Every structure is written in C-alpha cells, then in structure tokens.
mmCIF file of C-alpha atoms and ligand atoms in Angstrom:
data_model
loop_
_atom_site.group_PDB
_atom_site.id
_atom_site.type_symbol
_atom_site.label_atom_id
_atom_site.label_comp_id
_atom_site.label_asym_id
_atom_site.label_seq_id
_atom_site.Cartn_x
_atom_site.Cartn_y
_atom_site.Cartn_z
ATOM 1 C CA MET A 29 -10.134 30.961 18.661
ATOM 2 C CA THR A 30 -13.632 30.499 20.051
ATOM 3 C CA GLU A 31 -15.236 27.065 20.082
ATOM 4 C CA GLN A 32 -17.659 28.191 17.404
ATOM 5 C CA ALA A 33 -14.834 29.471 15.201
ATOM 6 C CA LEU A 34 -13.041 26.116 15.587
ATOM 7 C CA ARG A 35 -16.269 24.258 14.710
ATOM 8 C CA ASP A 36 -16.736 26.406 11.609
ATOM 9 C CA LEU A 37 -13.130 25.892 10.572
ATOM 10 C CA ALA A 38 -13.434 22.106 10.954
ATOM 11 C CA GLU A 39 -16.498 22.127 8.675
ATOM 12 C CA GLN A 40 -14.672 24.278 6.146
ATOM 13 C CA ILE A 41 -11.619 21.987 6.201
ATOM 14 C CA LYS A 42 -13.875 19.072 5.303
ATOM 15 C CA SER A 43 -15.532 20.875 2.426
ATOM 16 C CA TRP A 44 -12.214 22.222 1.088
ATOM 17 C CA GLY A 45 -10.801 18.700 1.318
ATOM 18 C CA THR A 46 -13.604 17.177 -0.727
ATOM 19 C CA ALA A 47 -13.408 20.074 -3.208
ATOM 20 C CA LEU A 48 -9.715 19.215 -3.622
ATOM 21 C CA GLY A 49 -10.683 15.667 -4.624
ATOM 22 C CA PHE A 50 -10.392 13.715 -1.369
ATOM 23 C CA GLN A 51 -13.302 11.374 -0.829
ATOM 24 C CA GLN A 52 -13.411 12.011 2.921
ATOM 25 C CA VAL A 53 -11.802 14.128 5.597
ATOM 26 C CA GLY A 54 -11.920 13.428 9.327
ATOM 27 C CA ILE A 55 -10.321 14.964 12.399
ATOM 28 C CA THR A 56 -8.996 13.237 15.487
ATOM 29 C CA ASP A 57 -6.863 13.871 18.550
ATOM 30 C CA THR A 58 -3.373 12.530 19.171
ATOM 31 C CA ASP A 59 -4.123 9.765 21.676
ATOM 32 C CA LEU A 60 -2.887 6.673 19.850
ATOM 33 C CA SER A 61 -2.172 4.649 22.978
ATOM 34 C CA GLU A 62 -4.219 1.648 21.858
ATOM 35 C CA ALA A 63 -2.467 1.555 18.498
ATOM 36 C CA GLU A 64 0.893 1.985 20.258
ATOM 37 C CA GLU A 65 0.240 -1.154 22.269
ATOM 38 C CA HIS A 66 -0.720 -3.094 19.142
ATOM 39 C CA LEU A 67 2.395 -1.835 17.329
ATOM 40 C CA HIS A 68 4.690 -2.905 20.150
ATOM 41 C CA SER A 69 3.178 -6.364 20.318
ATOM 42 C CA TRP A 70 3.464 -6.709 16.505
ATOM 43 C CA LEU A 71 7.122 -5.639 16.633
ATOM 44 C CA ALA A 72 7.870 -7.910 19.604
ATOM 45 C CA GLN A 73 6.693 -10.883 17.563
ATOM 46 C CA GLY A 74 9.077 -9.910 14.762
ATOM 47 C CA PHE A 75 6.193 -9.607 12.287
ATOM 48 C CA HIS A 76 7.844 -6.598 10.635
ATOM 49 C CA GLY A 77 10.674 -8.750 9.244
ATOM 50 C CA ASP A 78 13.309 -6.620 7.497
ATOM 51 C CA MET A 79 11.277 -3.408 7.817
ATOM 52 C CA GLN A 80 13.585 -1.960 10.435
ATOM 53 C CA TYR A 81 12.100 1.493 9.919
ATOM 54 C CA MET A 82 8.982 0.230 11.725
ATOM 55 C CA SER A 83 10.920 -0.252 14.946
ATOM 56 C CA GLN A 84 13.022 2.884 14.643
ATOM 57 C CA HIS A 85 12.003 6.424 15.623
ATOM 58 C CA GLY A 86 11.202 5.493 19.239
ATOM 59 C CA LEU A 87 7.712 6.629 20.192
ATOM 60 C CA LYS A 88 7.431 9.186 17.390
ATOM 61 C CA ARG A 89 5.161 6.905 15.363
ATOM 62 C CA SER A 90 2.500 6.636 18.028
ATOM 63 C CA ARG A 91 2.955 10.039 19.680
ATOM 64 C CA PRO A 92 2.332 12.727 17.039
ATOM 65 C CA ASP A 93 3.580 15.520 19.297
ATOM 66 C CA LEU A 94 7.046 13.916 19.327
ATOM 67 C CA LEU A 95 7.168 13.874 15.534
ATOM 68 C CA HIS A 96 5.827 17.402 15.118
ATOM 69 C CA GLU A 97 5.927 19.452 18.270
ATOM 70 C CA GLY A 98 2.729 21.122 19.354
ATOM 71 C CA THR A 99 0.415 18.845 17.356
ATOM 72 C CA LEU A 100 -3.050 18.731 18.924
ATOM 73 C CA ARG A 101 -5.169 17.317 16.106
ATOM 74 C CA ILE A 102 -4.738 15.227 12.997
ATOM 75 C CA ILE A 103 -6.673 15.790 9.805
ATOM 76 C CA SER A 104 -6.954 12.440 8.053
ATOM 77 C CA VAL A 105 -7.923 12.169 4.368
ATOM 78 C CA ARG A 106 -8.632 9.318 2.005
ATOM 79 C CA LEU A 107 -8.391 9.127 -1.773
ATOM 80 C CA ASP A 108 -9.878 6.256 -3.800
ATOM 81 C CA TYR A 109 -7.472 4.581 -6.215
ATOM 82 C CA TYR A 110 -9.125 1.472 -7.687
ATOM 83 C CA PRO A 111 -8.631 1.895 -11.433
ATOM 84 C CA GLU A 112 -10.522 0.575 -14.407
ATOM 85 C CA ALA A 113 -8.189 -1.963 -16.011
ATOM 86 C CA GLN A 114 -8.041 -3.865 -19.305
ATOM 87 C CA LYS A 115 -8.226 -7.138 -17.435
ATOM 88 C CA THR A 116 -10.046 -7.504 -14.171
ATOM 89 C CA THR A 117 -8.007 -8.430 -11.144
ATOM 90 C CA GLN A 118 -9.632 -11.872 -11.123
ATOM 91 C CA GLN A 119 -8.726 -12.407 -14.780
ATOM 92 C CA VAL A 120 -5.065 -11.620 -14.145
ATOM 93 C CA LEU A 121 -4.960 -13.817 -11.060
ATOM 94 C CA THR A 122 -6.467 -16.789 -12.860
ATOM 95 C CA GLU A 123 -4.224 -16.567 -15.930
ATOM 96 C CA PRO A 124 -1.003 -18.150 -14.635
ATOM 97 C CA THR A 125 1.179 -16.476 -17.274
ATOM 98 C CA ALA A 126 -0.268 -12.990 -16.731
ATOM 99 C CA ALA A 127 1.832 -10.653 -14.571
ATOM 100 C CA PHE A 128 -0.156 -9.585 -11.526
ATOM 101 C CA ILE A 129 0.621 -6.138 -10.145
ATOM 102 C CA SER A 130 -1.217 -4.740 -7.155
ATOM 103 C CA ARG A 131 -3.957 -2.319 -8.251
ATOM 104 C CA TYR A 132 -2.481 0.623 -6.373
ATOM 105 C CA ALA A 133 0.728 0.442 -8.400
ATOM 106 C CA LEU A 134 -0.703 0.325 -11.942
ATOM 107 C CA GLY A 135 -0.721 4.093 -12.367
ATOM 108 C CA ARG A 136 1.457 6.955 -11.202
ATOM 109 C CA ASP A 137 2.897 6.975 -7.706
ATOM 110 C CA TYR A 138 0.350 8.700 -5.467
ATOM 111 C CA HIS A 139 2.734 10.457 -3.082
ATOM 112 C CA LYS A 140 3.281 13.595 -5.147
ATOM 113 C CA LEU A 141 -0.398 14.091 -5.948
ATOM 114 C CA MET A 142 -1.477 13.594 -2.330
ATOM 115 C CA ARG A 143 1.253 15.838 -0.978
ATOM 116 C CA LYS A 144 0.333 18.657 -3.395
ATOM 117 C CA ARG A 145 -3.323 18.446 -2.404
ATOM 118 C CA LEU A 146 -2.552 18.367 1.294
ATOM 119 C CA GLN A 147 -0.345 21.410 0.826
ATOM 120 C CA LYS A 148 -3.249 23.190 -0.908
ATOM 121 C CA LEU A 149 -5.430 22.323 2.068
ATOM 122 C CA ILE A 150 -2.791 23.735 4.433
ATOM 123 C CA ASP A 151 -2.682 26.910 2.329
ATOM 124 C CA ARG A 152 -6.479 27.275 2.491
ATOM 125 C CA ILE A 153 -6.493 26.815 6.247
ATOM 126 C CA THR A 154 -3.736 29.405 6.635
ATOM 127 C CA ALA A 155 -5.490 31.872 4.349
ATOM 128 C CA ALA A 156 -8.733 31.533 6.336
ATOM 129 C CA LEU A 157 -7.057 32.566 9.597
ATOM 130 C CA PRO A 158 -6.063 36.115 10.570
ATOM 131 C CA ALA A 159 -2.515 37.026 9.511
ATOM 132 C CA ALA A 160 -1.661 37.788 13.143
ATOM 133 C CA SER A 161 -2.185 34.105 14.033
ATOM 134 C CA HIS A 162 0.009 32.688 11.264
ATOM 135 C CA GLU A 163 3.208 32.717 13.281
ATOM 136 C CA ALA A 164 1.727 30.545 16.000
ATOM 137 C CA LEU A 165 0.025 28.217 13.525
ATOM 138 C CA SER A 166 1.859 24.981 12.786
ATOM 139 C CA MET A 167 0.863 22.342 10.249
ATOM 140 C CA ARG A 168 2.681 19.512 8.536
ATOM 141 C CA ALA A 169 1.472 17.126 5.827
ATOM 142 C CA TRP A 170 2.461 13.451 5.692
ATOM 143 C CA VAL A 171 1.974 10.900 2.970
ATOM 144 C CA ASP A 172 3.509 7.610 4.008
ATOM 145 C CA SER A 173 6.825 9.455 4.323
ATOM 146 C CA ALA A 174 7.351 9.551 8.081
ATOM 147 C CA PRO A 175 6.618 7.443 11.138
ATOM 148 C CA VAL A 176 2.869 8.015 11.224
ATOM 149 C CA LEU A 177 0.256 5.434 12.294
ATOM 150 C CA GLU A 178 -1.975 6.390 9.403
ATOM 151 C CA LYS A 179 -4.430 3.487 9.643
ATOM 152 C CA ALA A 180 -5.078 3.940 13.351
ATOM 153 C CA ILE A 181 -5.447 7.690 12.772
ATOM 154 C CA ALA A 182 -7.957 7.115 9.958
ATOM 155 C CA GLN A 183 -9.966 4.785 12.195
ATOM 156 C CA LYS A 184 -10.052 7.320 15.004
ATOM 157 C CA ALA A 185 -10.993 10.098 12.563
ATOM 158 C CA GLY A 186 -14.022 8.081 11.412
ATOM 159 C CA LEU A 187 -12.772 7.165 7.928
ATOM 160 C CA GLY A 188 -13.148 3.428 8.441
ATOM 161 C CA TRP A 189 -12.347 0.545 10.748
ATOM 162 C CA LEU A 190 -9.293 -1.678 10.750
ATOM 163 C CA GLY A 191 -10.344 -4.932 9.104
ATOM 164 C CA LYS A 192 -9.021 -8.319 10.144
ATOM 165 C CA HIS A 193 -6.524 -7.988 7.259
ATOM 166 C CA SER A 194 -5.307 -4.734 8.894
ATOM 167 C CA ASN A 195 -6.434 -2.408 6.077
ATOM 168 C CA VAL A 196 -8.925 0.395 6.726
ATOM 169 C CA ILE A 197 -12.454 -0.341 5.461
ATOM 170 C CA ASN A 198 -15.146 2.242 4.863
ATOM 171 C CA ARG A 199 -18.789 1.108 4.885
ATOM 172 C CA GLN A 200 -19.639 3.136 1.790
ATOM 173 C CA ALA A 201 -16.383 2.748 -0.128
ATOM 174 C CA GLY A 202 -14.558 -0.482 0.765
ATOM 175 C CA SER A 203 -10.799 -0.374 1.259
ATOM 176 C CA TRP A 204 -9.171 0.684 -2.019
ATOM 177 C CA PHE A 205 -7.928 4.102 -0.948
ATOM 178 C CA PHE A 206 -4.754 5.932 0.010
ATOM 179 C CA LEU A 207 -4.408 7.839 3.256
ATOM 180 C CA GLY A 208 -2.745 11.144 4.070
ATOM 181 C CA GLU A 209 -2.524 13.324 7.169
ATOM 182 C CA ILE A 210 -2.026 16.903 8.324
ATOM 183 C CA TYR A 211 -0.755 17.436 11.850
ATOM 184 C CA ILE A 212 -2.042 20.739 13.219
ATOM 185 C CA ASN A 213 -1.699 22.649 16.486
ATOM 186 C CA LEU A 214 -5.303 23.895 16.706
ATOM 187 C CA PRO A 215 -7.799 22.220 19.086
ATOM 188 C CA LEU A 216 -10.353 21.511 16.343
ATOM 189 C CA PRO A 217 -13.449 19.480 17.285
ATOM 190 C CA ILE A 218 -12.884 15.782 16.649
ATOM 191 C CA ASP A 219 -14.977 13.194 14.816
ATOM 192 C CA ALA A 220 -16.350 9.983 16.251
ATOM 193 C CA PRO A 221 -14.151 6.958 15.523
ATOM 194 C CA ALA A 222 -15.419 4.383 13.025
ATOM 195 C CA THR A 223 -16.977 1.247 14.455
ATOM 196 C CA ALA A 224 -15.905 -2.227 13.323
ATOM 197 C CA HIS A 225 -18.052 -4.271 10.940
ATOM 198 C CA CYS A 226 -16.095 -7.423 10.163
ATOM 199 C CA GLY A 227 -18.414 -9.431 12.370
ATOM 200 C CA GLU A 228 -18.041 -13.197 11.986
ATOM 201 C CA CYS A 229 -16.429 -12.878 8.543
ATOM 202 C CA SER A 230 -12.976 -14.393 8.132
ATOM 203 C CA ALA A 231 -12.790 -14.491 4.333
ATOM 204 C CA CYS A 232 -9.470 -12.626 4.174
ATOM 205 C CA LEU A 233 -7.785 -15.029 6.596
ATOM 206 C CA THR A 234 -8.914 -18.001 4.514
ATOM 207 C CA ILE A 235 -8.035 -16.593 1.079
ATOM 208 C CA CYS A 236 -4.560 -15.317 1.938
ATOM 209 C CA PRO A 237 -2.242 -17.384 -0.292
ATOM 210 C CA THR A 238 0.551 -17.518 2.294
ATOM 211 C CA GLN A 239 -1.573 -17.579 5.450
ATOM 212 C CA ALA A 240 0.035 -14.309 6.490
ATOM 213 C CA ILE A 241 -2.990 -13.196 8.524
ATOM 214 C CA VAL A 242 -2.008 -15.385 11.439
ATOM 215 C CA ALA A 243 -4.954 -14.224 13.566
ATOM 216 C CA PRO A 244 -7.625 -11.552 13.142
ATOM 217 C CA TYR A 245 -5.897 -8.140 12.969
ATOM 218 C CA GLN A 246 -2.449 -9.788 13.037
ATOM 219 C CA VAL A 247 -0.497 -9.835 9.780
ATOM 220 C CA ASP A 248 2.900 -11.480 9.833
ATOM 221 C CA ALA A 249 4.528 -9.326 7.166
ATOM 222 C CA ARG A 250 7.296 -11.901 6.729
ATOM 223 C CA ARG A 251 4.738 -14.172 5.047
ATOM 224 C CA CYS A 252 2.788 -11.469 3.199
ATOM 225 C CA VAL A 253 3.267 -11.423 -0.593
ATOM 226 C CA SER A 254 3.339 -7.626 -0.586
ATOM 227 C CA TYR A 255 6.291 -7.694 1.797
ATOM 228 C CA LEU A 256 8.032 -10.547 -0.045
ATOM 229 C CA THR A 257 7.775 -8.905 -3.476
ATOM 230 C CA ILE A 258 8.233 -5.244 -2.461
ATOM 231 C CA GLU A 259 9.922 -4.778 0.915
ATOM 232 C CA LEU A 260 12.219 -7.786 1.133
ATOM 233 C CA GLN A 261 15.679 -7.023 -0.225
ATOM 234 C CA GLY A 262 17.136 -10.517 -0.327
ATOM 235 C CA ALA A 263 16.019 -13.986 -1.289
ATOM 236 C CA ILE A 264 12.370 -14.971 -0.981
ATOM 237 C CA PRO A 265 12.131 -17.974 1.392
ATOM 238 C CA GLU A 266 11.780 -21.093 -0.757
ATOM 239 C CA PRO A 267 8.708 -22.577 0.967
ATOM 240 C CA LEU A 268 6.775 -19.382 0.212
ATOM 241 C CA ARG A 269 7.741 -19.105 -3.466
ATOM 242 C CA PRO A 270 5.164 -21.564 -4.852
ATOM 243 C CA LEU A 271 2.427 -19.740 -2.918
ATOM 244 C CA ILE A 272 3.172 -16.424 -4.599
ATOM 245 C CA GLY A 273 1.714 -17.615 -7.917
ATOM 246 C CA ASN A 274 1.905 -14.944 -10.615
ATOM 247 C CA ARG A 275 2.036 -11.956 -8.238
ATOM 248 C CA ILE A 276 5.137 -9.995 -9.233
ATOM 249 C CA TYR A 277 4.417 -6.787 -7.299
ATOM 250 C CA GLY A 278 2.182 -6.839 -4.264
ATOM 251 C CA CYS A 279 -0.988 -8.773 -3.544
ATOM 252 C CA ASP A 280 -4.619 -7.736 -3.288
ATOM 253 C CA ASP A 281 -6.315 -11.007 -2.392
ATOM 254 C CA CYS A 282 -7.450 -10.043 1.102
ATOM 255 C CA GLN A 283 -9.034 -6.857 -0.222
ATOM 256 C CA LEU A 284 -10.541 -8.544 -3.276
ATOM 257 C CA ILE A 285 -12.384 -11.091 -1.184
ATOM 258 C CA CYS A 286 -13.624 -8.542 1.345
ATOM 259 C CA PRO A 287 -17.407 -8.199 1.021
ATOM 260 C CA TRP A 288 -17.212 -4.501 1.801
ATOM 261 C CA ASN A 289 -15.407 -3.858 -1.462
ATOM 262 C CA ARG A 290 -18.653 -4.355 -3.339
ATOM 263 C CA PHE A 291 -19.200 -0.744 -2.298
ATOM 264 C CA ALA A 292 -15.872 0.427 -3.720
ATOM 265 C CA LYS A 293 -15.951 3.111 -6.381
ATOM 266 C CA LEU A 294 -13.653 3.323 -9.388
ATOM 267 C CA THR A 295 -11.224 6.211 -9.154
ATOM 268 C CA ALA A 296 -11.737 9.248 -11.362
ATOM 269 C CA GLU A 297 -8.072 10.284 -10.953
ATOM 270 C CA ALA A 298 -6.210 10.269 -14.278
ATOM 271 C CA ASP A 299 -2.944 9.621 -12.394
ATOM 272 C CA PHE A 300 -4.148 6.257 -11.139
ATOM 273 C CA LYS A 301 -5.135 4.898 -14.548
ATOM 274 C CA PRO A 302 -2.927 1.948 -15.611
ATOM 275 C CA ARG A 303 0.136 2.998 -17.567
ATOM 276 C CA HIS A 304 2.450 1.101 -19.920
ATOM 277 C CA GLN A 305 -0.119 -1.718 -20.177
ATOM 278 C CA LEU A 306 0.881 -2.799 -16.666
ATOM 279 C CA ASP A 307 -2.625 -4.166 -16.219
ATOM 280 C CA ALA A 308 -2.277 -6.691 -19.032
ATOM 281 C CA GLN A 309 1.327 -7.848 -19.376
ATOM 282 C CA HIS A 310 2.549 -11.379 -19.989
ATOM 283 C CA LEU A 311 5.122 -12.712 -17.526
ATOM 284 C CA LEU A 312 7.585 -13.447 -20.312
ATOM 285 C CA THR A 313 7.306 -9.905 -21.636
ATOM 286 C CA VAL A 314 8.101 -8.245 -18.323
ATOM 287 C CA PHE A 315 10.885 -10.767 -17.616
ATOM 288 C CA SER A 316 12.464 -9.989 -20.982
ATOM 289 C CA TRP A 317 12.714 -6.240 -20.331
ATOM 290 C CA ASP A 318 16.253 -4.949 -20.046
ATOM 291 C CA GLU A 319 16.988 -2.423 -17.310
ATOM 292 C CA GLU A 320 16.375 0.530 -19.607
ATOM 293 C CA LYS A 321 12.952 -0.777 -20.581
ATOM 294 C CA PHE A 322 12.133 -1.549 -16.932
ATOM 295 C CA LEU A 323 12.992 2.010 -15.938
ATOM 296 C CA ALA A 324 10.976 3.466 -18.814
ATOM 297 C CA ALA A 325 7.922 1.290 -18.103
ATOM 298 C CA THR A 326 7.957 2.148 -14.406
ATOM 299 C CA GLU A 327 8.755 5.846 -14.695
ATOM 300 C CA GLY A 328 6.694 7.752 -12.131
ATOM 301 C CA SER A 329 5.420 4.472 -10.669
ATOM 302 C CA ALA A 330 5.832 3.059 -7.162
ATOM 303 C CA ILE A 331 7.209 -0.107 -8.773
ATOM 304 C CA ARG A 332 10.532 1.563 -9.537
ATOM 305 C CA ARG A 333 11.531 1.522 -5.918
ATOM 306 C CA ILE A 334 12.199 -2.230 -5.942
ATOM 307 C CA GLY A 335 14.797 -1.839 -8.690
ATOM 308 C CA TYR A 336 15.565 -4.068 -11.649
ATOM 309 C CA GLN A 337 17.162 -6.985 -9.785
ATOM 310 C CA ARG A 338 14.210 -7.542 -7.495
ATOM 311 C CA TRP A 339 11.914 -7.154 -10.496
ATOM 312 C CA LEU A 340 13.745 -10.054 -12.177
ATOM 313 C CA ARG A 341 13.699 -11.989 -8.896
ATOM 314 C CA ASN A 342 9.922 -11.656 -8.649
ATOM 315 C CA CYS A 343 9.329 -12.453 -12.321
ATOM 316 C CA ALA A 344 11.541 -15.555 -12.040
ATOM 317 C CA VAL A 345 9.480 -16.869 -9.116
ATOM 318 C CA ALA A 346 6.244 -16.286 -11.045
ATOM 319 C CA LEU A 347 7.670 -18.067 -14.097
ATOM 320 C CA GLY A 348 8.691 -20.989 -11.893
ATOM 321 C CA ASN A 349 5.069 -21.145 -10.751
ATOM 322 C CA ALA A 350 3.663 -20.995 -14.317
ATOM 323 C CA PRO A 351 2.632 -24.160 -16.173
ATOM 324 C CA TYR A 352 5.452 -25.914 -18.050
ATOM 325 C CA SER A 353 6.540 -24.130 -21.218
ATOM 326 C CA ALA A 354 9.606 -24.675 -23.387
ATOM 327 C CA GLU A 355 9.715 -20.922 -24.035
ATOM 328 C CA ILE A 356 9.778 -20.171 -20.301
ATOM 329 C CA ILE A 357 12.693 -22.597 -19.869
ATOM 330 C CA ARG A 358 14.494 -20.956 -22.803
ATOM 331 C CA GLN A 359 14.093 -17.441 -21.395
ATOM 332 C CA LEU A 360 15.007 -18.476 -17.861
ATOM 333 C CA THR A 361 18.142 -20.204 -19.147
ATOM 334 C CA ALA A 362 19.122 -17.064 -21.069
ATOM 335 C CA ARG A 363 18.902 -15.103 -17.816
ATOM 336 C CA LEU A 364 21.415 -17.323 -16.015
ATOM 337 C CA VAL A 365 24.194 -15.044 -17.232
ATOM 338 C CA TYR A 366 22.692 -12.009 -15.510
ATOM 339 C CA PRO A 367 25.396 -10.858 -13.050
ATOM 340 C CA SER A 368 23.441 -10.968 -9.810
ATOM 341 C CA ALA A 369 23.591 -13.832 -7.318
ATOM 342 C CA LEU A 370 20.058 -12.952 -6.176
ATOM 343 C CA VAL A 371 18.617 -13.186 -9.688
ATOM 344 C CA GLN A 372 20.603 -16.313 -10.589
ATOM 345 C CA GLU A 373 19.476 -18.170 -7.484
ATOM 346 C CA HIS A 374 15.794 -17.448 -8.207
ATOM 347 C CA VAL A 375 16.208 -18.303 -11.893
ATOM 348 C CA HIS A 376 17.783 -21.658 -10.922
ATOM 349 C CA TRP A 377 14.850 -22.311 -8.620
ATOM 350 C CA ALA A 378 12.377 -21.434 -11.373
ATOM 351 C CA LEU A 379 14.162 -23.726 -13.840
ATOM 352 C CA THR A 380 13.957 -26.590 -11.362
ATOM 353 C CA GLN A 381 10.212 -25.993 -11.009
ATOM 354 C CA GLN A 382 9.723 -25.895 -14.774
ATOM 355 C CA ARG A 383 11.802 -29.045 -15.371
ATOM 356 C CA THR A 384 9.932 -30.916 -12.655
ATOM 357 C CA LYS A 385 6.649 -30.052 -14.401
ATOM 358 C CA MET A 386 8.140 -31.036 -17.782
ATOM 359 C CA ASN A 387 9.034 -34.496 -16.434
ATOM 360 C CA ALA A 388 5.782 -35.024 -14.566
HETATM 361 S S1 SF4 B 26 -1.746 -8.878 0.819
HETATM 362 FE FE1 SF4 B 26 -1.959 -11.017 0.142
HETATM 363 S S2 SF4 B 26 -0.378 -12.118 1.233
HETATM 364 FE FE2 SF4 B 26 -0.623 -10.154 2.294
HETATM 365 S S3 SF4 B 26 -2.111 -10.541 3.914
HETATM 366 FE FE3 SF4 B 26 -3.299 -9.857 2.122
HETATM 367 S S4 SF4 B 26 -3.853 -11.754 1.046
HETATM 368 FE FE4 SF4 B 26 -2.208 -12.247 2.472
HETATM 369 S S1 SF4 B 27 -12.778 -10.071 4.454
HETATM 370 FE FE1 SF4 B 27 -14.193 -10.139 6.188
HETATM 371 S S2 SF4 B 27 -12.870 -10.331 7.994
HETATM 372 FE FE2 SF4 B 27 -11.574 -9.690 6.310
HETATM 373 S S3 SF4 B 27 -11.509 -7.480 6.478
HETATM 374 FE FE3 SF4 B 27 -13.196 -7.950 5.069
HETATM 375 S S4 SF4 B 27 -15.019 -8.076 6.375
HETATM 376 FE FE4 SF4 B 27 -13.235 -8.153 7.707
#
C-alpha cells in the first residue's frame, strides 16, 4: 500500500471506530521497551502478589510480535463506562452499611460488547482492502484476555497518560473507560503519544485507603483493595481488613479523587447501566443471598468471576467494619455454619470486630 493509502485507511479506521461507539481510537507501533522495563521492575518487587499470570508468558506481554506474529501496529480504543447510579459513589462510600461495588462492575461485563465491536472494526478494515490482499492481512482483537500491556499501548497511541495511580487519564474524559486493542500487520501511520499532566498533584496517593500507591506510578497490588477483593483467592491479610471499609468488590477512590475526572462523561451504553440494584444494596442484603441468588444477581456481570465464597468473604469483612448492630451479629453468627474455612475465618473476624464495638 502507498503511504497515502495507509494514511487514508488510518483516518477511516478512526471514524469507523467512533461510529461503532468507541470514544477514541489511536494507533501506535510495537516498541514497548519502556513499559517492559517498568513491568519487570514491578514484578521484581513482587507487587503483583498472587497474579502469577502477570509474570508468565515471557516477553509476549511487552513484545506484540511475539504474541501475534507479524504485528506492526496496534489500534487502541477506549469506551467510557461511568454509569448513572441511584446513589452516587460518594453516597455509597459514606454510608457504612451500603455495599460498595466498583463502578465498572455495576452493569454487564464489558468483554463481549468490546470484542464484538472490535470484530466489526476488523471486518470493516478487511472489507475496505482489495480481496487479493486479504490473505496477507493479519489482525487480532484483544480485550483484557491476553498478555497485552493495554495501558502503555493506550498512552503511546495518544489516548491518555498513565496517572500516578497507574490508570490511563484523558484530558477531555478523565479515566473511567475500558480499553481494547487490535494488533495489525500493516504499517499504518502512528499517533503522537499522550503527554503527562499529573503535575504536582498527589491526591490519589493520599486518598488510597490502604496506601497501595507506594510511590508515584507504583501500585503494590498486594495492598490494593481491588486486588484484595477481586484477585486474591485466599484470606485477606488481617491488618488490611479494617482499611477496606464497605468496599465489597473493587475500589474507585484513586479515580474518584482525581481532578481530571471532572471532565468524565456518563456512559450512554445500556449494557453498563447498573443491574439488580447493585448500585444501592445494603450489606446485610447481599450477605444474606444464597448461592442461587448470588448467581442470578451477578448474571452477565464481572462480579461472578470471584464466586460465592469470596463474595461472602468480602461481605463479612465489610460487615466487620460496619458500626455495631445486633442484626449484623445475628446474621454473621448464622453464617458460621457455612462449610468453607475461608468464609468462617472472615466471619469470626467480623464477629470479633462487632463485639469489640458493642463493648466499647
Ligand atoms: S483502587 Fe483503591 S486501593 Fe487500589 S490503588 Fe486505587 S485507591 Fe488504592
Ligand atoms: S489524582 Fe492527581 S496524581 Fe493522581 S492520577 Fe489524578 S492527577 Fe495524577
């Protein structure tokens, strides 16, 4: 293809992407050497905790050509997800008996929707090229499903910079968006990387309830509430439990405090609207769900992946952190018969917290 044809195609890819509902599309090359260095230092410090998948796959994560042979460029897309909710995030966080769920998980899981749209974009690109070139053309879409350094790619593609909390921030749209990628073997023209605009701000480091942002751009996942409530399979370390508050699935504090999120837009995607009243549930209600109810209430949601036991584990910790209540003690006690050592241990801990407050 001529340079002009590649330039035209890149422009078309961006307009097809926005027509498909993505808020932004950028293109970058495959040189992720800077991000590779950062990843290796993060891994060497053990900040990934139990997330072994972060250290597996050799260099595939930082060298796109090793993951998908022939890749020359990466098309990076972003999709806003911040939903309108019955209770604002601040309201839920300040009501100690409200169940806080990270905003991205209130609606349907985004993977399917993103993947479908990326596939449509691949189809449009293919259709725009002569049939004779199809055999040599190679594209592959990724949505958080493979070793892909999606944040570093988005930064290089101009979608936003990596904030000190390690999320991508866009000057016009804040940080509440999902990312997706298409690896492609055409030498499309690339976009300028985004420049950083955190400046002297350190609000996210200060607000983090567990002090997980140990230095600017360095998140120790082992302390992060998102990791503790979603990724961690086993027991939550006791010293961190009181700091988790009422967060039963994920944490948004570092994004909520970020001044750039005053530019965030509410999502128009029906899929991301809160479902099953997950934006306004009481801790005791979600703790009382049996497994069937848990599965029904989280059908199609990212929350399902933690499973029922870890759901109870997280709810027990939040109830231990709630103000004293005879009803909380009654419901925790009733759960002691649940046949899971993990759940029982967290329920015992929560009961101890509640009884201490009762006697204070
Ligand atoms: S998600 Fe929460 S716990 Fe994790 S770094 Fe951000 S503020 Fe800290
Ligand atoms: S809160 Fe401040 S330091 Fe943290 S990511 Fe936002 S702008 Fe950067």
